[in-house]
JSON list of C-alpha atoms in Angstrom, two decimals:
[
{"chain": "A", "resi": 462, "resn": "HIS", "atom": "CA", "xyz": [-142.75, 37.08, 92.07]},
{"chain": "A", "resi": 463, "resn": "PRO", "atom": "CA", "xyz": [-139.89, 37.72, 94.55]},
{"chain": "A", "resi": 464, "resn": "LEU", "atom": "CA", "xyz": [-139.29, 33.90, 94.69]},
{"chain": "A", "resi": 465, "resn": "LEU", "atom": "CA", "xyz": [-138.92, 33.88, 90.95]},
{"chain": "A", "resi": 466, "resn": "CYS", "atom": "CA", "xyz": [-137.13, 37.14, 90.26]},
{"chain": "A", "resi": 467, "resn": "GLY", "atom": "CA", "xyz": [-134.56, 38.06, 92.87]},
{"chain": "A", "resi": 468, "resn": "SER", "atom": "CA", "xyz": [-134.77, 35.16, 95.33]},
{"chain": "A", "resi": 469, "resn": "CYS", "atom": "CA", "xyz": [-134.89, 32.29, 92.90]},
{"chain": "A", "resi": 470, "resn": "HIS", "atom": "CA", "xyz": [-131.88, 30.77, 94.58]},
{"chain": "A", "resi": 471, "resn": "ILE", "atom": "CA", "xyz": [-133.75, 30.54, 97.87]},
{"chain": "A", "resi": 472, "resn": "PHE", "atom": "CA", "xyz": [-136.61, 28.76, 96.14]},
{"chain": "A", "resi": 473, "resn": "ALA", "atom": "CA", "xyz": [-134.33, 26.36, 94.32]},
{"chain": "A", "resi": 474, "resn": "LEU", "atom": "CA", "xyz": [-132.50, 25.49, 97.59]},
{"chain": "A", "resi": 475, "resn": "SER", "atom": "CA", "xyz": [-135.92, 25.02, 99.27]},
{"chain": "A", "resi": 476, "resn": "LEU", "atom": "CA", "xyz": [-136.94, 22.66, 96.54]},
{"chain": "A", "resi": 477, "resn": "GLN", "atom": "CA", "xyz": [-133.70, 20.72, 97.16]},
{"chain": "A", "resi": 478, "resn": "LYS", "atom": "CA", "xyz": [-134.41, 20.56, 100.89]},
{"chain": "A", "resi": 479, "resn": "ILE", "atom": "CA", "xyz": [-138.06, 19.45, 100.55]},
{"chain": "A", "resi": 480, "resn": "LEU", "atom": "CA", "xyz": [-138.15, 17.40, 97.43]},
{"chain": "A", "resi": 481, "resn": "SER", "atom": "CA", "xyz": [-134.43, 16.43, 97.03]},
{"chain": "A", "resi": 482, "resn": "TYR", "atom": "CA", "xyz": [-134.27, 18.12, 93.57]},
{"chain": "A", "resi": 483, "resn": "ASN", "atom": "CA", "xyz": [-130.90, 19.12, 92.19]},
{"chain": "A", "resi": 484, "resn": "PRO", "atom": "CA", "xyz": [-130.40, 22.91, 91.94]},
{"chain": "A", "resi": 485, "resn": "TYR", "atom": "CA", "xyz": [-128.86, 24.51, 88.97]},
{"chain": "A", "resi": 486, "resn": "ILE", "atom": "CA", "xyz": [-127.95, 27.95, 87.65]},
{"chain": "A", "resi": 487, "resn": "ILE", "atom": "CA", "xyz": [-128.37, 29.22, 84.11]},
{"chain": "A", "resi": 488, "resn": "GLU", "atom": "CA", "xyz": [-126.03, 32.06, 83.72]},
{"chain": "A", "resi": 489, "resn": "GLY", "atom": "CA", "xyz": [-124.71, 34.24, 80.89]},
{"chain": "A", "resi": 490, "resn": "ILE", "atom": "CA", "xyz": [-121.13, 33.84, 79.74]},
{"chain": "A", "resi": 491, "resn": "SER", "atom": "CA", "xyz": [-120.69, 37.44, 80.81]},
{"chain": "A", "resi": 492, "resn": "LYS", "atom": "CA", "xyz": [-121.78, 36.44, 84.38]},
{"chain": "A", "resi": 493, "resn": "ARG", "atom": "CA", "xyz": [-124.01, 39.59, 84.52]},
{"chain": "A", "resi": 494, "resn": "GLY", "atom": "CA", "xyz": [-127.24, 37.61, 85.37]},
{"chain": "A", "resi": 495, "resn": "PHE", "atom": "CA", "xyz": [-128.48, 34.23, 86.34]},
{"chain": "A", "resi": 496, "resn": "HIS", "atom": "CA", "xyz": [-131.61, 32.25, 87.27]},
{"chain": "A", "resi": 497, "resn": "ALA", "atom": "CA", "xyz": [-131.53, 29.46, 89.85]},
{"chain": "A", "resi": 498, "resn": "PHE", "atom": "CA", "xyz": [-133.88, 26.46, 89.41]},
{"chain": "A", "resi": 499, "resn": "CYS", "atom": "CA", "xyz": [-134.12, 22.82, 89.81]},
{"chain": "A", "resi": 500, "resn": "GLN", "atom": "CA", "xyz": [-133.77, 20.23, 87.07]},
{"chain": "A", "resi": 501, "resn": "ILE", "atom": "CA", "xyz": [-135.09, 16.69, 86.95]},
{"chain": "A", "resi": 502, "resn": "ARG", "atom": "CA", "xyz": [-134.14, 14.12, 84.45]},
{"chain": "A", "resi": 503, "resn": "GLN", "atom": "CA", "xyz": [-136.63, 11.27, 83.85]},
{"chain": "A", "resi": 504, "resn": "GLY", "atom": "CA", "xyz": [-135.41, 8.99, 81.08]},
{"chain": "A", "resi": 505, "resn": "LYS", "atom": "CA", "xyz": [-134.44, 11.27, 78.16]},
{"chain": "A", "resi": 506, "resn": "LYS", "atom": "CA", "xyz": [-136.71, 14.07, 79.23]},
{"chain": "A", "resi": 507, "resn": "ILE", "atom": "CA", "xyz": [-135.64, 17.08, 81.31]},
{"chain": "A", "resi": 508, "resn": "TYR", "atom": "CA", "xyz": [-137.94, 19.06, 83.55]},
{"chain": "A", "resi": 509, "resn": "TYR", "atom": "CA", "xyz": [-137.32, 22.59, 84.92]},
{"chain": "A", "resi": 510, "resn": "VAL", "atom": "CA", "xyz": [-138.75, 23.64, 88.29]},
{"chain": "A", "resi": 511, "resn": "ASP", "atom": "CA", "xyz": [-138.85, 27.11, 89.76]},
{"chain": "A", "resi": 512, "resn": "ALA", "atom": "CA", "xyz": [-141.45, 29.09, 91.66]},
{"chain": "A", "resi": 513, "resn": "ARG", "atom": "CA", "xyz": [-143.89, 28.82, 88.72]},
{"chain": "A", "resi": 514, "resn": "GLY", "atom": "CA", "xyz": [-144.04, 25.09, 88.93]},
{"chain": "A", "resi": 515, "resn": "ILE", "atom": "CA", "xyz": [-142.66, 22.31, 86.81]},
{"chain": "A", "resi": 516, "resn": "THR", "atom": "CA", "xyz": [-142.32, 22.21, 82.96]},
{"chain": "A", "resi": 517, "resn": "SER", "atom": "CA", "xyz": [-140.59, 20.17, 80.31]},
{"chain": "A", "resi": 518, "resn": "SER", "atom": "CA", "xyz": [-140.77, 23.13, 77.92]},
{"chain": "A", "resi": 519, "resn": "PHE", "atom": "CA", "xyz": [-137.34, 24.88, 77.72]},
{"chain": "A", "resi": 520, "resn": "ASP", "atom": "CA", "xyz": [-139.07, 27.81, 75.97]},
{"chain": "A", "resi": 521, "resn": "GLU", "atom": "CA", "xyz": [-141.54, 28.20, 78.79]},
{"chain": "A", "resi": 522, "resn": "PHE", "atom": "CA", "xyz": [-138.74, 27.91, 81.36]},
{"chain": "A", "resi": 523, "resn": "MET", "atom": "CA", "xyz": [-136.80, 30.66, 79.45]},
{"chain": "A", "resi": 524, "resn": "ASP", "atom": "CA", "xyz": [-139.66, 33.09, 79.72]},
{"chain": "A", "resi": 525, "resn": "VAL", "atom": "CA", "xyz": [-138.24, 34.18, 83.04]},
{"chain": "A", "resi": 526, "resn": "ALA", "atom": "CA", "xyz": [-134.64, 33.14, 82.66]},
{"chain": "A", "resi": 527, "resn": "LYS", "atom": "CA", "xyz": [-134.12, 35.29, 79.49]},
{"chain": "A", "resi": 528, "resn": "THR", "atom": "CA", "xyz": [-134.85, 38.35, 81.72]},
{"chain": "A", "resi": 529, "resn": "PHE", "atom": "CA", "xyz": [-131.61, 37.71, 83.57]},
{"chain": "A", "resi": 530, "resn": "VAL", "atom": "CA", "xyz": [-129.50, 35.83, 80.98]},
{"chain": "A", "resi": 531, "resn": "THR", "atom": "CA", "xyz": [-129.26, 37.89, 77.85]},
{"chain": "A", "resi": 532, "resn": "ASP", "atom": "CA", "xyz": [-126.22, 36.49, 76.11]},
{"chain": "A", "resi": 533, "resn": "GLU", "atom": "CA", "xyz": [-124.81, 33.01, 75.51]},
{"chain": "A", "resi": 534, "resn": "TYR", "atom": "CA", "xyz": [-125.36, 30.90, 78.59]},
{"chain": "A", "resi": 535, "resn": "VAL", "atom": "CA", "xyz": [-124.29, 27.83, 80.49]},
{"chain": "A", "resi": 536, "resn": "ILE", "atom": "CA", "xyz": [-126.36, 25.64, 82.72]},
{"chain": "A", "resi": 537, "resn": "ARG", "atom": "CA", "xyz": [-124.44, 24.14, 85.65]},
{"chain": "A", "resi": 538, "resn": "PRO", "atom": "CA", "xyz": [-125.12, 22.63, 89.05]},
{"chain": "A", "resi": 539, "resn": "VAL", "atom": "CA", "xyz": [-125.14, 24.97, 92.05]},
{"chain": "A", "resi": 540, "resn": "ASN", "atom": "CA", "xyz": [-121.95, 24.57, 94.07]},
{"chain": "A", "resi": 541, "resn": "GLN", "atom": "CA", "xyz": [-120.95, 25.47, 97.60]},
{"chain": "A", "resi": 542, "resn": "ASN", "atom": "CA", "xyz": [-119.29, 28.64, 96.52]},
{"chain": "A", "resi": 543, "resn": "ASP", "atom": "CA", "xyz": [-122.61, 29.84, 95.11]},
{"chain": "A", "resi": 544, "resn": "ILE", "atom": "CA", "xyz": [-124.42, 28.98, 98.36]},
{"chain": "A", "resi": 545, "resn": "ASN", "atom": "CA", "xyz": [-121.79, 30.78, 100.42]},
{"chain": "A", "resi": 546, "resn": "GLU", "atom": "CA", "xyz": [-122.05, 33.86, 98.18]},
{"chain": "A", "resi": 547, "resn": "TRP", "atom": "CA", "xyz": [-125.81, 33.97, 98.47]},
{"chain": "A", "resi": 548, "resn": "ALA", "atom": "CA", "xyz": [-125.72, 33.64, 102.25]},
{"chain": "A", "resi": 549, "resn": "GLN", "atom": "CA", "xyz": [-123.62, 36.85, 102.33]},
{"chain": "A", "resi": 550, "resn": "ASP", "atom": "CA", "xyz": [-126.04, 38.81, 100.18]},
{"chain": "A", "resi": 551, "resn": "ASN", "atom": "CA", "xyz": [-129.22, 38.59, 102.24]},
{"chain": "A", "resi": 552, "resn": "LYS", "atom": "CA", "xyz": [-129.91, 39.30, 105.92]},
{"chain": "A", "resi": 553, "resn": "TYR", "atom": "CA", "xyz": [-133.45, 37.99, 105.61]},
{"chain": "A", "resi": 554, "resn": "ASP", "atom": "CA", "xyz": [-132.57, 34.43, 104.61]},
{"chain": "A", "resi": 555, "resn": "ALA", "atom": "CA", "xyz": [-134.41, 32.83, 107.47]},
{"chain": "A", "resi": 556, "resn": "GLU", "atom": "CA", "xyz": [-137.68, 34.47, 106.61]},
{"chain": "A", "resi": 557, "resn": "ALA", "atom": "CA", "xyz": [-137.21, 33.92, 102.89]},
{"chain": "A", "resi": 558, "resn": "TYR", "atom": "CA", "xyz": [-136.48, 30.24, 103.27]},
{"chain": "A", "resi": 559, "resn": "ALA", "atom": "CA", "xyz": [-139.43, 29.77, 105.59]},
{"chain": "A", "resi": 560, "resn": "PHE", "atom": "CA", "xyz": [-141.70, 31.50, 103.08]},
{"chain": "A", "resi": 561, "resn": "ALA", "atom": "CA", "xyz": [-140.39, 29.44, 100.13]},
{"chain": "A", "resi": 562, "resn": "GLU", "atom": "CA", "xyz": [-140.78, 26.24, 102.09]},
{"chain": "A", "resi": 563, "resn": "ALA", "atom": "CA", "xyz": [-144.37, 27.11, 103.02]},
{"chain": "A", "resi": 564, "resn": "VAL", "atom": "CA", "xyz": [-145.29, 27.85, 99.44]},
{"chain": "A", "resi": 565, "resn": "ILE", "atom": "CA", "xyz": [-143.72, 24.54, 98.26]},
{"chain": "A", "resi": 566, "resn": "THR", "atom": "CA", "xyz": [-145.43, 22.57, 101.13]},
{"chain": "A", "resi": 567, "resn": "LYS", "atom": "CA", "xyz": [-148.83, 24.20, 100.51]},
{"chain": "A", "resi": 568, "resn": "HIS", "atom": "CA", "xyz": [-148.69, 23.71, 96.72]},
{"chain": "A", "resi": 569, "resn": "LYS", "atom": "CA", "xyz": [-146.53, 20.59, 96.48]},
{"chain": "A", "resi": 570, "resn": "GLU", "atom": "CA", "xyz": [-148.58, 19.25, 93.59]},
{"chain": "A", "resi": 571, "resn": "CYS", "atom": "CA", "xyz": [-147.23, 22.09, 91.41]},
{"chain": "A", "resi": 572, "resn": "TYR", "atom": "CA", "xyz": [-143.67, 20.91, 91.94]},
{"chain": "A", "resi": 573, "resn": "LEU", "atom": "CA", "xyz": [-144.04, 17.15, 91.54]},
{"chain": "A", "resi": 574, "resn": "LEU", "atom": "CA", "xyz": [-143.77, 15.01, 88.43]}
]
């Protein structure tokens, strides 16, 4: 649950590190909330990946994202400013990244196409 709600950015960046996926943010226009995840495009199909695993269903993906994004939204790539801001917010980054990477490595089949 913490890797999905509260530390989703750590999980998304860990997916990038281990599986070379591209991290994205879905955020409300009001910028009051966001959800970080990875997105994979295969042909015309888009897949969404977060701590729950991988899905091609936008509705299923939004089950969690709508908790944080309650107004109109944009989906955009994570940028260096995002990463810098996240690094300032958490003094437990090393432990969180190690945990996320361990989860991904142990359950890699849940995060692969």
